[in-house]
Amino acid sequence: MATRRESSIPGQIDLRERILDALRGLLSERTFDALSVAEIISAAGVSRASFYFYFTGKQAALAELVRRAVGAGHEAAEPWVQAAAGPHETLRAGIDAGAALWSSNAAVLRAIVESWPSDPLLRELWLAQMQTFTDATITRIEADRRTDPAVAARLANVDVPALAATLTWTGERLYYLAACGVPPFDDRAVLVDTLTHLWVSALYH
């Protein structure tokens, strides 16, 4: 049985990271559904026991990569969520950072988007992760409604959770299309301009 001591031997790359790196690399070549644990183990150069010491299955390994990407996504959105500057500027900056994030994690994020509808574990994971973005959006909208009379008037009769979810899931879909190279969203400027216009129009104009 593998132990955590294996990954702490001087000069040896952390086994857990080797597994995650291998999965990330394989996802750039194959769909997640087509991958087997045996292939991940072979690509990582670890034993089967080592793999299962760290992960219960390939879904758990993908989940870790997804959580890391989502964490980076929240960092990108933080200036807007925390009202660090004007909403137009922070929204655009966050959306552009999100586009960069999806581009650099395209294989992983395509895998979760394509797999969650048919895999109960990944479905629970992705819905929960997306809800964190929706919740952050709700928090910012409610703050704007308390402090900005124009926003309060504009959204007076709006179902804020539904609006926040709509904006969040629309972003997910367009980022996904961009990650797949689908025009016109494969053009980052078009993607960022479109999403910024959508969010600003819905919330502030």
Short mmCIF file of C-alpha atoms in Angstrom, two decimals, residues 9-154:
data_model
loop_
_atom_site.label_atom_id
_atom_site.label_comp_id
_atom_site.label_asym_id
_atom_site.label_seq_id
_atom_site.Cartn_x
_atom_site.Cartn_y
_atom_site.Cartn_z
CA ILE A 9 11.17 11.31 -0.44
CA PRO A 10 13.70 14.01 -1.39
CA GLY A 11 13.90 14.48 -5.16
CA GLN A 12 10.65 12.65 -5.85
CA ILE A 13 7.75 14.54 -7.41
CA ASP A 14 4.65 14.41 -5.27
CA LEU A 15 2.66 11.37 -6.35
CA ARG A 16 -0.65 13.13 -6.04
CA GLU A 17 0.50 15.93 -8.32
CA ARG A 18 1.88 13.42 -10.81
CA ILE A 19 -1.53 11.79 -11.02
CA LEU A 20 -3.27 15.13 -11.49
CA ASP A 21 -0.75 16.26 -14.10
CA ALA A 22 -1.20 12.99 -15.96
CA LEU A 23 -4.97 13.35 -15.98
CA ARG A 24 -4.71 16.94 -17.16
CA GLY A 25 -2.45 15.89 -19.99
CA LEU A 26 -4.63 12.98 -21.05
CA LEU A 27 -7.71 15.20 -21.11
CA SER A 28 -6.05 17.31 -23.79
CA GLU A 29 -6.05 14.22 -26.01
CA ARG A 30 -9.06 12.15 -24.93
CA THR A 31 -12.54 12.65 -23.50
CA PHE A 32 -12.98 11.95 -19.81
CA ASP A 33 -15.48 9.17 -20.46
CA ALA A 34 -12.95 7.38 -22.66
CA LEU A 35 -10.19 7.45 -20.04
CA SER A 36 -9.55 4.58 -17.67
CA VAL A 37 -7.83 4.66 -14.31
CA ALA A 38 -5.23 2.29 -15.77
CA GLU A 39 -4.32 4.88 -18.40
CA ILE A 40 -3.96 7.60 -15.79
CA ILE A 41 -1.78 5.35 -13.65
CA SER A 42 0.41 4.50 -16.63
CA ALA A 43 0.80 8.12 -17.68
CA ALA A 44 1.61 9.17 -14.10
CA GLY A 45 4.07 6.35 -13.57
CA VAL A 46 2.61 5.39 -10.21
CA SER A 47 1.26 2.17 -8.79
CA ARG A 48 -2.42 1.33 -8.65
CA ALA A 49 -2.20 1.36 -4.87
CA SER A 50 -0.74 4.87 -4.96
CA PHE A 51 -3.56 6.12 -7.17
CA TYR A 52 -6.24 4.74 -4.87
CA PHE A 53 -4.45 6.04 -1.82
CA TYR A 54 -5.09 9.56 -3.05
CA PHE A 55 -8.29 9.18 -5.10
CA THR A 56 -11.32 6.92 -4.99
CA GLY A 57 -11.54 6.98 -8.77
CA LYS A 58 -11.00 9.12 -11.84
CA GLN A 59 -13.99 11.29 -10.90
CA ALA A 60 -12.30 12.25 -7.64
CA ALA A 61 -9.12 13.22 -9.50
CA LEU A 62 -11.07 15.34 -11.96
CA ALA A 63 -12.96 16.89 -9.06
CA GLU A 64 -9.70 18.10 -7.52
CA LEU A 65 -8.64 19.77 -10.78
CA VAL A 66 -12.07 21.37 -11.10
CA ARG A 67 -11.99 22.71 -7.54
CA ARG A 68 -8.62 24.30 -8.19
CA ALA A 69 -9.90 25.99 -11.34
CA VAL A 70 -13.02 27.20 -9.55
CA GLY A 71 -10.90 28.59 -6.72
CA ALA A 72 -8.91 30.59 -9.26
CA GLY A 73 -12.20 31.74 -10.80
CA HIS A 74 -13.35 33.14 -7.47
CA GLU A 75 -10.07 35.01 -7.11
CA ALA A 76 -10.65 36.55 -10.55
CA ALA A 77 -14.16 37.65 -9.59
CA GLU A 78 -13.20 38.97 -6.15
CA PRO A 79 -12.70 42.66 -7.13
CA TRP A 80 -16.27 42.88 -8.45
CA VAL A 81 -17.79 40.81 -5.64
CA GLN A 82 -16.07 42.96 -3.03
CA ALA A 83 -16.84 46.21 -4.89
CA ALA A 84 -13.14 47.06 -4.97
CA ALA A 85 -13.70 49.61 -7.76
CA GLY A 86 -16.36 50.65 -10.25
CA PRO A 87 -18.65 47.81 -11.32
CA HIS A 88 -18.02 48.19 -15.06
CA GLU A 89 -14.25 48.02 -14.69
CA THR A 90 -14.22 45.18 -12.18
CA LEU A 91 -16.78 43.18 -14.14
CA ARG A 92 -14.78 43.44 -17.33
CA ALA A 93 -11.53 42.58 -15.56
CA GLY A 94 -13.15 39.57 -13.88
CA ILE A 95 -14.71 38.33 -17.11
CA ASP A 96 -11.40 38.69 -18.94
CA ALA A 97 -9.60 36.81 -16.15
CA GLY A 98 -12.30 34.14 -16.38
CA ALA A 99 -11.66 33.80 -20.11
CA ALA A 100 -7.95 33.36 -19.43
CA LEU A 101 -8.71 30.79 -16.74
CA TRP A 102 -10.94 28.75 -19.05
CA SER A 103 -8.31 28.92 -21.77
CA SER A 104 -5.52 27.65 -19.50
CA ASN A 105 -7.76 24.95 -18.00
CA ALA A 106 -9.71 24.16 -21.17
CA ALA A 107 -9.27 20.38 -21.11
CA VAL A 108 -10.31 20.05 -17.46
CA LEU A 109 -13.30 22.38 -17.70
CA ARG A 110 -14.51 20.85 -20.96
CA ALA A 111 -14.35 17.48 -19.25
CA ILE A 112 -16.56 18.49 -16.34
CA VAL A 113 -19.07 20.33 -18.53
CA GLU A 114 -19.36 17.36 -20.88
CA SER A 115 -19.48 14.72 -18.14
CA TRP A 116 -21.66 16.09 -15.36
CA PRO A 117 -25.05 15.49 -17.02
CA SER A 118 -24.46 11.72 -17.11
CA ASP A 119 -22.35 11.16 -13.98
CA PRO A 120 -24.10 11.62 -10.60
CA LEU A 121 -20.89 12.38 -8.69
CA LEU A 122 -19.72 14.96 -11.20
CA ARG A 123 -23.23 16.40 -11.44
CA GLU A 124 -23.28 17.05 -7.70
CA LEU A 125 -19.80 18.55 -7.87
CA TRP A 126 -20.41 20.91 -10.80
CA LEU A 127 -23.81 22.11 -9.62
CA ALA A 128 -22.31 22.87 -6.21
CA GLN A 129 -19.33 24.67 -7.73
CA MET A 130 -21.52 26.74 -10.04
CA GLN A 131 -23.77 27.60 -7.11
CA THR A 132 -20.79 29.22 -5.40
CA PHE A 133 -20.55 31.69 -8.30
CA THR A 134 -24.30 32.27 -8.24
CA ASP A 135 -24.18 32.92 -4.49
CA ALA A 136 -21.32 35.39 -4.89
CA THR A 137 -23.28 37.18 -7.61
CA ILE A 138 -26.37 37.36 -5.40
CA THR A 139 -24.27 38.84 -2.60
CA ARG A 140 -22.95 41.61 -4.86
CA ILE A 141 -26.36 42.37 -6.40
CA GLU A 142 -27.97 42.64 -2.97
CA ALA A 143 -25.18 44.96 -1.84
CA ASP A 144 -25.74 47.13 -4.92
CA ARG A 145 -29.48 47.25 -4.25
CA ARG A 146 -28.80 48.52 -0.72
CA THR A 147 -26.34 51.20 -1.74
CA ASP A 148 -27.33 52.25 -5.27
CA PRO A 149 -30.86 53.63 -5.73
CA ALA A 150 -30.67 53.16 -9.50
CA VAL A 151 -29.89 49.47 -9.12
CA ALA A 152 -32.60 49.11 -6.48
CA ALA A 153 -35.16 50.65 -8.80
CA ARG A 154 -34.01 48.64 -11.80
#
